[in-house]
Short mmCIF file of N, CA, C and O in Angstrom, two decimals:
data_model
loop_
_atom_site.label_atom_id
_atom_site.label_comp_id
_atom_site.label_asym_id
_atom_site.label_seq_id
_atom_site.Cartn_x
_atom_site.Cartn_y
_atom_site.Cartn_z
N MET E 235 109.14 -171.31 -118.86
CA MET E 235 109.00 -172.70 -118.49
C MET E 235 110.39 -173.33 -118.47
O MET E 235 111.20 -173.08 -119.35
N THR E 236 110.63 -174.17 -117.47
CA THR E 236 111.91 -174.87 -117.40
C THR E 236 111.84 -176.21 -118.13
O THR E 236 110.75 -176.70 -118.45
N VAL E 237 112.99 -176.81 -118.35
CA VAL E 237 113.03 -178.13 -118.97
C VAL E 237 112.29 -179.14 -118.08
O VAL E 237 111.54 -179.98 -118.58
N ASN E 238 112.48 -179.05 -116.76
CA ASN E 238 111.75 -179.93 -115.84
C ASN E 238 110.24 -179.79 -116.00
O ASN E 238 109.51 -180.78 -116.04
N GLU E 239 109.76 -178.56 -116.06
CA GLU E 239 108.32 -178.32 -116.21
C GLU E 239 107.81 -178.84 -117.55
O GLU E 239 106.71 -179.40 -117.62
N LEU E 240 108.60 -178.64 -118.60
CA LEU E 240 108.23 -179.15 -119.92
C LEU E 240 108.11 -180.67 -119.89
O LEU E 240 107.15 -181.25 -120.39
N LYS E 241 109.09 -181.32 -119.30
CA LYS E 241 109.10 -182.78 -119.17
C LYS E 241 107.85 -183.27 -118.43
O LYS E 241 107.18 -184.19 -118.86
N GLU E 242 107.55 -182.63 -117.31
CA GLU E 242 106.38 -183.03 -116.51
C GLU E 242 105.08 -182.79 -117.26
O GLU E 242 104.20 -183.64 -117.28
N SER E 243 104.95 -181.63 -117.88
CA SER E 243 103.71 -181.28 -118.58
C SER E 243 103.42 -182.19 -119.76
O SER E 243 102.26 -182.49 -120.05
N CYS E 244 104.47 -182.61 -120.45
CA CYS E 244 104.30 -183.39 -121.67
C CYS E 244 104.53 -184.89 -121.47
O CYS E 244 104.28 -185.67 -122.39
N GLY E 245 105.01 -185.29 -120.32
CA GLY E 245 105.24 -186.70 -120.05
C GLY E 245 106.45 -187.27 -120.77
O GLY E 245 106.49 -188.47 -121.06
N PHE E 246 107.43 -186.43 -121.07
CA PHE E 246 108.64 -186.90 -121.73
C PHE E 246 109.50 -187.70 -120.75
O PHE E 246 109.47 -187.46 -119.55
N GLU E 247 110.28 -188.62 -121.30
CA GLU E 247 111.22 -189.40 -120.50
C GLU E 247 112.55 -188.66 -120.44
O GLU E 247 112.94 -188.00 -121.40
N ILE E 248 113.26 -188.80 -119.35
CA ILE E 248 114.59 -188.20 -119.23
C ILE E 248 115.62 -189.18 -119.76
O ILE E 248 115.66 -190.34 -119.34
N ILE E 249 116.45 -188.73 -120.67
CA ILE E 249 117.62 -189.49 -121.09
C ILE E 249 118.82 -188.98 -120.29
O ILE E 249 119.56 -189.75 -119.72
N CYS E 250 119.00 -187.68 -120.26
CA CYS E 250 119.95 -187.06 -119.33
C CYS E 250 119.48 -185.63 -119.09
O CYS E 250 118.96 -184.98 -119.99
N MET E 251 119.63 -185.18 -117.85
CA MET E 251 119.16 -183.84 -117.53
C MET E 251 120.11 -183.19 -116.51
O MET E 251 119.80 -183.09 -115.34
N PRO E 252 121.24 -182.69 -117.01
CA PRO E 252 122.18 -182.03 -116.11
C PRO E 252 121.71 -180.66 -115.62
O PRO E 252 122.20 -180.17 -114.60
N ASP E 253 120.77 -180.02 -116.33
CA ASP E 253 120.32 -178.69 -115.95
C ASP E 253 118.82 -178.55 -116.19
O ASP E 253 118.38 -177.84 -117.10
N GLY E 254 118.03 -179.22 -115.37
CA GLY E 254 116.59 -179.22 -115.54
C GLY E 254 115.93 -177.89 -115.28
O GLY E 254 114.78 -177.67 -115.66
N GLU E 255 116.64 -176.95 -114.65
CA GLU E 255 116.07 -175.63 -114.37
C GLU E 255 116.33 -174.63 -115.50
O GLU E 255 115.98 -173.47 -115.38
N ARG E 256 116.93 -175.10 -116.58
CA ARG E 256 117.18 -174.22 -117.72
C ARG E 256 115.86 -173.79 -118.33
O ARG E 256 114.94 -174.59 -118.51
N GLU E 257 115.75 -172.52 -118.64
CA GLU E 257 114.53 -171.97 -119.23
C GLU E 257 114.44 -172.35 -120.71
O GLU E 257 115.44 -172.35 -121.43
N VAL E 258 113.22 -172.65 -121.13
CA VAL E 258 112.93 -172.97 -122.53
C VAL E 258 112.11 -171.82 -123.11
O VAL E 258 111.11 -171.42 -122.52
N SER E 259 112.57 -171.29 -124.24
CA SER E 259 111.84 -170.18 -124.85
C SER E 259 111.72 -170.41 -126.35
O SER E 259 112.45 -169.83 -127.14
N GLY E 260 110.85 -171.29 -126.72
CA GLY E 260 110.62 -171.56 -128.12
C GLY E 260 110.98 -172.98 -128.49
O GLY E 260 111.42 -173.77 -127.66
N CYS E 261 110.78 -173.28 -129.75
CA CYS E 261 110.98 -174.65 -130.23
C CYS E 261 111.52 -174.59 -131.66
O CYS E 261 111.14 -173.72 -132.43
N TYR E 262 112.40 -175.52 -131.97
CA TYR E 262 112.88 -175.68 -133.33
C TYR E 262 112.79 -177.16 -133.67
O TYR E 262 113.14 -178.01 -132.85
N ILE E 263 112.32 -177.47 -134.88
CA ILE E 263 112.19 -178.85 -135.33
C ILE E 263 113.05 -179.03 -136.56
O ILE E 263 112.91 -178.27 -137.52
N GLY E 264 113.93 -180.01 -136.52
CA GLY E 264 114.74 -180.25 -137.70
C GLY E 264 115.71 -181.40 -137.52
O GLY E 264 116.15 -181.69 -136.40
N ASP E 265 116.04 -182.04 -138.63
CA ASP E 265 116.97 -183.16 -138.63
C ASP E 265 118.23 -182.87 -139.44
O ASP E 265 119.21 -183.60 -139.33
N LEU E 266 118.21 -181.84 -140.25
CA LEU E 266 119.39 -181.47 -141.02
C LEU E 266 120.26 -180.59 -140.12
O LEU E 266 119.93 -179.44 -139.86
N LEU E 267 121.34 -181.16 -139.62
CA LEU E 267 122.10 -180.54 -138.56
C LEU E 267 122.65 -179.16 -138.92
O LEU E 267 122.66 -178.26 -138.09
N SER E 268 123.06 -178.96 -140.16
CA SER E 268 123.56 -177.65 -140.56
C SER E 268 122.45 -176.60 -140.49
O SER E 268 122.71 -175.44 -140.13
N TRP E 269 121.24 -176.97 -140.79
CA TRP E 269 120.10 -176.04 -140.68
C TRP E 269 119.81 -175.71 -139.22
O TRP E 269 119.52 -174.58 -138.88
N VAL E 270 119.88 -176.72 -138.38
CA VAL E 270 119.64 -176.50 -136.96
C VAL E 270 120.68 -175.53 -136.40
O VAL E 270 120.33 -174.60 -135.67
N MET E 271 121.94 -175.73 -136.76
CA MET E 271 123.00 -174.83 -136.27
C MET E 271 122.74 -173.39 -136.67
O MET E 271 123.00 -172.48 -135.89
N GLY E 272 122.21 -173.18 -137.85
CA GLY E 272 121.99 -171.82 -138.33
C GLY E 272 120.66 -171.22 -137.94
O GLY E 272 120.49 -170.00 -138.06
N ARG E 273 119.72 -172.03 -137.48
CA ARG E 273 118.37 -171.52 -137.27
C ARG E 273 117.80 -171.70 -135.87
O ARG E 273 116.94 -170.93 -135.45
N ALA E 274 118.23 -172.73 -135.16
CA ALA E 274 117.73 -172.90 -133.79
C ALA E 274 118.25 -171.74 -132.95
O ALA E 274 119.39 -171.30 -133.11
N GLU E 275 117.41 -171.26 -132.07
CA GLU E 275 117.79 -170.13 -131.22
C GLU E 275 118.18 -170.62 -129.84
O GLU E 275 117.74 -171.69 -129.38
N GLU E 276 118.99 -169.82 -129.18
CA GLU E 276 119.37 -170.11 -127.81
C GLU E 276 118.13 -170.34 -126.97
O GLU E 276 117.13 -169.63 -127.11
N ASP E 277 118.18 -171.35 -126.13
CA ASP E 277 117.10 -171.73 -125.20
C ASP E 277 115.89 -172.39 -125.87
O ASP E 277 114.88 -172.61 -125.22
N ASN E 278 115.98 -172.72 -127.15
CA ASN E 278 114.91 -173.48 -127.80
C ASN E 278 114.91 -174.92 -127.30
O ASN E 278 115.93 -175.44 -126.85
N ALA E 279 113.77 -175.56 -127.40
CA ALA E 279 113.67 -177.01 -127.30
C ALA E 279 113.81 -177.50 -128.74
O ALA E 279 113.07 -177.05 -129.62
N TRP E 280 114.76 -178.35 -129.00
CA TRP E 280 115.02 -178.86 -130.35
C TRP E 280 114.44 -180.26 -130.47
O TRP E 280 114.85 -181.16 -129.76
N ILE E 281 113.48 -180.43 -131.36
CA ILE E 281 112.86 -181.74 -131.60
C ILE E 281 113.50 -182.36 -132.83
O ILE E 281 113.56 -181.74 -133.90
N THR E 282 113.94 -183.62 -132.70
CA THR E 282 114.61 -184.32 -133.79
C THR E 282 114.44 -185.83 -133.63
O THR E 282 113.99 -186.29 -132.58
N ILE E 283 114.83 -186.56 -134.66
CA ILE E 283 114.94 -188.01 -134.55
C ILE E 283 116.39 -188.44 -134.71
O ILE E 283 116.70 -189.62 -134.65
N MET E 284 117.28 -187.47 -134.90
CA MET E 284 118.70 -187.77 -135.04
C MET E 284 119.27 -188.16 -133.67
O MET E 284 118.92 -187.55 -132.66
N SER E 285 120.16 -189.15 -133.66
CA SER E 285 120.68 -189.60 -132.37
C SER E 285 122.18 -189.86 -132.39
O SER E 285 122.71 -190.47 -131.47
N ASN E 286 122.87 -189.38 -133.41
CA ASN E 286 124.31 -189.64 -133.46
C ASN E 286 125.08 -188.60 -132.65
O ASN E 286 124.50 -187.64 -132.13
N ILE E 287 126.38 -188.76 -132.57
CA ILE E 287 127.23 -187.91 -131.75
C ILE E 287 127.15 -186.44 -132.16
O ILE E 287 127.34 -185.54 -131.34
N ASN E 288 126.83 -186.18 -133.41
CA ASN E 288 126.74 -184.80 -133.89
C ASN E 288 125.59 -184.02 -133.24
O ASN E 288 125.63 -182.80 -133.19
N VAL E 289 124.59 -184.71 -132.74
CA VAL E 289 123.49 -184.04 -132.05
C VAL E 289 124.01 -183.30 -130.83
O VAL E 289 123.62 -182.16 -130.56
N ALA E 290 124.90 -183.92 -130.08
CA ALA E 290 125.48 -183.26 -128.90
C ALA E 290 126.27 -182.03 -129.31
O ALA E 290 126.18 -180.98 -128.67
N ALA E 291 127.03 -182.13 -130.38
CA ALA E 291 127.82 -180.99 -130.85
C ALA E 291 126.91 -179.84 -131.31
O ALA E 291 127.14 -178.68 -130.94
N VAL E 292 125.90 -180.15 -132.09
CA VAL E 292 124.99 -179.12 -132.59
C VAL E 292 124.20 -178.49 -131.45
O VAL E 292 124.03 -177.27 -131.40
N ALA E 293 123.74 -179.29 -130.51
CA ALA E 293 123.01 -178.75 -129.36
C ALA E 293 123.88 -177.80 -128.56
O ALA E 293 123.43 -176.74 -128.12
N SER E 294 125.14 -178.17 -128.40
CA SER E 294 126.08 -177.32 -127.67
C SER E 294 126.35 -176.02 -128.43
O SER E 294 126.30 -174.93 -127.86
N LEU E 295 126.63 -176.12 -129.72
CA LEU E 295 126.91 -174.93 -130.53
C LEU E 295 125.70 -174.00 -130.61
O LEU E 295 125.84 -172.78 -130.59
N SER E 296 124.51 -174.57 -130.69
CA SER E 296 123.29 -173.78 -130.81
C SER E 296 122.80 -173.28 -129.46
O SER E 296 121.92 -172.42 -129.40
N ASP E 297 123.33 -173.85 -128.39
CA ASP E 297 122.96 -173.50 -127.02
C ASP E 297 121.45 -173.67 -126.78
O ASP E 297 120.81 -172.82 -126.17
N VAL E 298 120.90 -174.78 -127.29
CA VAL E 298 119.49 -175.06 -127.04
C VAL E 298 119.30 -175.49 -125.58
O VAL E 298 120.22 -175.99 -124.94
N ALA E 299 118.10 -175.29 -125.06
CA ALA E 299 117.80 -175.66 -123.68
C ALA E 299 117.72 -177.17 -123.52
O ALA E 299 118.08 -177.71 -122.47
N CYS E 300 117.23 -177.84 -124.57
CA CYS E 300 117.11 -179.30 -124.52
C CYS E 300 116.92 -179.86 -125.92
O CYS E 300 116.53 -179.14 -126.83
N VAL E 301 117.23 -181.12 -126.02
CA VAL E 301 116.94 -181.89 -127.23
C VAL E 301 115.82 -182.83 -126.87
O VAL E 301 115.87 -183.49 -125.82
N ILE E 302 114.79 -182.89 -127.70
CA ILE E 302 113.71 -183.85 -127.50
C ILE E 302 113.76 -184.84 -128.66
O ILE E 302 113.56 -184.46 -129.81
N LEU E 303 114.07 -186.07 -128.34
CA LEU E 303 114.12 -187.12 -129.35
C LEU E 303 112.71 -187.69 -129.51
O LEU E 303 112.15 -188.25 -128.57
N ALA E 304 112.13 -187.51 -130.67
CA ALA E 304 110.76 -187.97 -130.94
C ALA E 304 110.77 -189.43 -131.38
O ALA E 304 111.81 -190.01 -131.67
N GLU E 305 109.59 -190.01 -131.42
CA GLU E 305 109.35 -191.36 -131.94
C GLU E 305 110.09 -192.44 -131.16
O GLU E 305 110.41 -193.50 -131.69
N GLY E 306 110.37 -192.17 -129.87
CA GLY E 306 111.01 -193.17 -129.03
C GLY E 306 112.48 -193.38 -129.29
O GLY E 306 113.08 -194.34 -128.80
N VAL E 307 113.10 -192.47 -130.05
CA VAL E 307 114.53 -192.59 -130.35
C VAL E 307 115.34 -192.50 -129.05
O VAL E 307 115.02 -191.71 -128.17
N LYS E 308 116.35 -193.32 -128.93
CA LYS E 308 117.23 -193.34 -127.76
C LYS E 308 118.65 -192.99 -128.19
O LYS E 308 118.98 -193.04 -129.37
N LEU E 309 119.47 -192.66 -127.23
CA LEU E 309 120.89 -192.40 -127.48
C LEU E 309 121.71 -193.59 -127.05
O LEU E 309 121.39 -194.23 -126.03
N ASP E 310 122.78 -193.87 -127.77
CA ASP E 310 123.68 -194.90 -127.26
C ASP E 310 124.50 -194.28 -126.12
O ASP E 310 124.47 -193.07 -125.90
N ASP E 311 125.20 -195.11 -125.37
CA ASP E 311 125.89 -194.65 -124.17
C ASP E 311 126.93 -193.57 -124.46
O ASP E 311 127.10 -192.64 -123.68
N GLU E 312 127.65 -193.70 -125.57
CA GLU E 312 128.68 -192.71 -125.91
C GLU E 312 128.06 -191.32 -126.10
O GLU E 312 128.56 -190.33 -125.56
N VAL E 313 126.98 -191.25 -126.84
CA VAL E 313 126.32 -189.97 -127.09
C VAL E 313 125.71 -189.43 -125.81
O VAL E 313 125.81 -188.24 -125.51
N LYS E 314 125.10 -190.30 -125.02
CA LYS E 314 124.52 -189.88 -123.74
C LYS E 314 125.59 -189.31 -122.82
O LYS E 314 125.40 -188.25 -122.21
N ASN E 315 126.73 -189.97 -122.72
CA ASN E 315 127.82 -189.48 -121.88
C ASN E 315 128.35 -188.14 -122.36
O ASN E 315 128.62 -187.24 -121.56
N THR E 316 128.46 -187.98 -123.67
CA THR E 316 128.91 -186.70 -124.24
C THR E 316 127.92 -185.60 -123.92
O THR E 316 128.31 -184.49 -123.54
N ALA E 317 126.64 -185.89 -124.07
CA ALA E 317 125.60 -184.90 -123.75
C ALA E 317 125.68 -184.50 -122.28
O ALA E 317 125.61 -183.30 -121.96
N GLU E 318 125.84 -185.46 -121.40
CA GLU E 318 125.95 -185.14 -119.98
C GLU E 318 127.17 -184.27 -119.70
O GLU E 318 127.10 -183.30 -118.95
N GLN E 319 128.30 -184.62 -120.31
CA GLN E 319 129.53 -183.84 -120.11
C GLN E 319 129.39 -182.42 -120.62
O GLN E 319 129.96 -181.49 -120.05
N LYS E 320 128.65 -182.23 -121.69
CA LYS E 320 128.47 -180.90 -122.27
C LYS E 320 127.30 -180.14 -121.63
O LYS E 320 127.00 -179.02 -122.01
N GLY E 321 126.62 -180.76 -120.66
CA GLY E 321 125.51 -180.10 -119.98
C GLY E 321 124.26 -179.99 -120.82
O GLY E 321 123.46 -179.06 -120.65
N ILE E 322 124.03 -180.94 -121.72
CA ILE E 322 122.89 -180.90 -122.62
C ILE E 322 121.76 -181.77 -122.07
O ILE E 322 121.94 -182.95 -121.82
N ASN E 323 120.60 -181.16 -121.89
CA ASN E 323 119.41 -181.89 -121.47
C ASN E 323 118.85 -182.64 -122.67
O ASN E 323 118.67 -182.06 -123.74
N VAL E 324 118.58 -183.93 -122.49
CA VAL E 324 118.00 -184.74 -123.57
C VAL E 324 116.78 -185.48 -123.02
O VAL E 324 116.87 -186.19 -122.01
N LEU E 325 115.67 -185.29 -123.70
CA LEU E 325 114.41 -185.94 -123.34
C LEU E 325 113.97 -186.84 -124.48
O LEU E 325 114.44 -186.70 -125.61
N CYS E 326 113.02 -187.71 -124.21
CA CYS E 326 112.49 -188.61 -125.23
C CYS E 326 110.97 -188.56 -125.22
O CYS E 326 110.34 -188.58 -124.15
N SER E 327 110.41 -188.46 -126.40
CA SER E 327 108.97 -188.53 -126.59
C SER E 327 108.65 -189.77 -127.41
O SER E 327 109.32 -190.04 -128.41
N GLN E 328 107.65 -190.50 -127.02
CA GLN E 328 107.23 -191.67 -127.79
C GLN E 328 106.39 -191.27 -128.99
O GLN E 328 106.18 -192.06 -129.90
N LYS E 329 105.95 -190.02 -129.02
CA LYS E 329 105.07 -189.54 -130.09
C LYS E 329 105.87 -189.17 -131.34
O LYS E 329 107.05 -188.86 -131.26
N PRO E 330 105.20 -189.15 -132.50
CA PRO E 330 105.85 -188.64 -133.72
C PRO E 330 106.22 -187.17 -133.53
O PRO E 330 105.73 -186.49 -132.62
N ILE E 331 107.07 -186.66 -134.41
CA ILE E 331 107.55 -185.29 -134.29
C ILE E 331 106.39 -184.28 -134.24
O ILE E 331 106.37 -183.40 -133.40
N TYR E 332 105.43 -184.43 -135.14
CA TYR E 332 104.32 -183.47 -135.20
C TYR E 332 103.55 -183.47 -133.87
O TYR E 332 103.26 -182.41 -133.32
N GLU E 333 103.23 -184.62 -133.35
CA GLU E 333 102.49 -184.71 -132.09
C GLU E 333 103.33 -184.22 -130.91
O GLU E 333 102.79 -183.66 -129.96
N THR E 334 104.63 -184.44 -130.97
CA THR E 334 105.52 -183.90 -129.94
C THR E 334 105.49 -182.38 -129.95
O THR E 334 105.38 -181.75 -128.90
N ALA E 335 105.55 -181.81 -131.14
CA ALA E 335 105.48 -180.35 -131.27
C ALA E 335 104.13 -179.83 -130.78
O ALA E 335 104.07 -178.80 -130.09
N LEU E 336 103.05 -180.52 -131.10
CA LEU E 336 101.74 -180.10 -130.62
C LEU E 336 101.66 -180.12 -129.09
O LEU E 336 101.04 -179.26 -128.48
N ALA E 337 102.33 -181.11 -128.48
CA ALA E 337 102.30 -181.23 -127.02
C ALA E 337 102.92 -180.01 -126.35
O ALA E 337 102.46 -179.59 -125.29
N ILE E 338 103.96 -179.44 -126.96
CA ILE E 338 104.61 -178.29 -126.33
C ILE E 338 104.11 -176.95 -126.90
O ILE E 338 104.47 -175.90 -126.38
N SER E 339 103.28 -177.01 -127.92
CA SER E 339 102.75 -175.79 -128.53
C SER E 339 102.04 -174.94 -127.49
O SER E 339 101.21 -175.41 -126.73
N GLY E 340 102.37 -173.67 -127.48
CA GLY E 340 101.73 -172.74 -126.56
C GLY E 340 102.35 -172.74 -125.17
O GLY E 340 102.05 -171.86 -124.37
N MET E 341 103.20 -173.70 -124.87
CA MET E 341 103.85 -173.74 -123.56
C MET E 341 105.12 -172.92 -123.53
O MET E 341 105.49 -172.39 -122.49
N VAL E 342 105.82 -172.92 -124.64
CA VAL E 342 107.12 -172.24 -124.68
C VAL E 342 107.09 -171.06 -125.63
O VAL E 342 106.32 -170.99 -126.53
#
């Protein structure tokens, strides 16, 4: 499944999507950035509520397919621009983290 397909299937909003055709293979949920760096796998969809500049760095280092910000969390312009520059897909879900994970369960 691609990030575009995931977005369409789950009704997520696009915050930035420089590579919507990137394949998603799994999911990681976490807000402790050091844990995400050590445990998220390449091409995962990473669900979080964190929205600071470190999210872009961790997403890049972990090489996740996309970041999904749950609970309607948004990025400020600086973080959004950094994510775009680094080629990081960022989506937004209005649902809580658990419900966001349920929405993508079985898809990736």
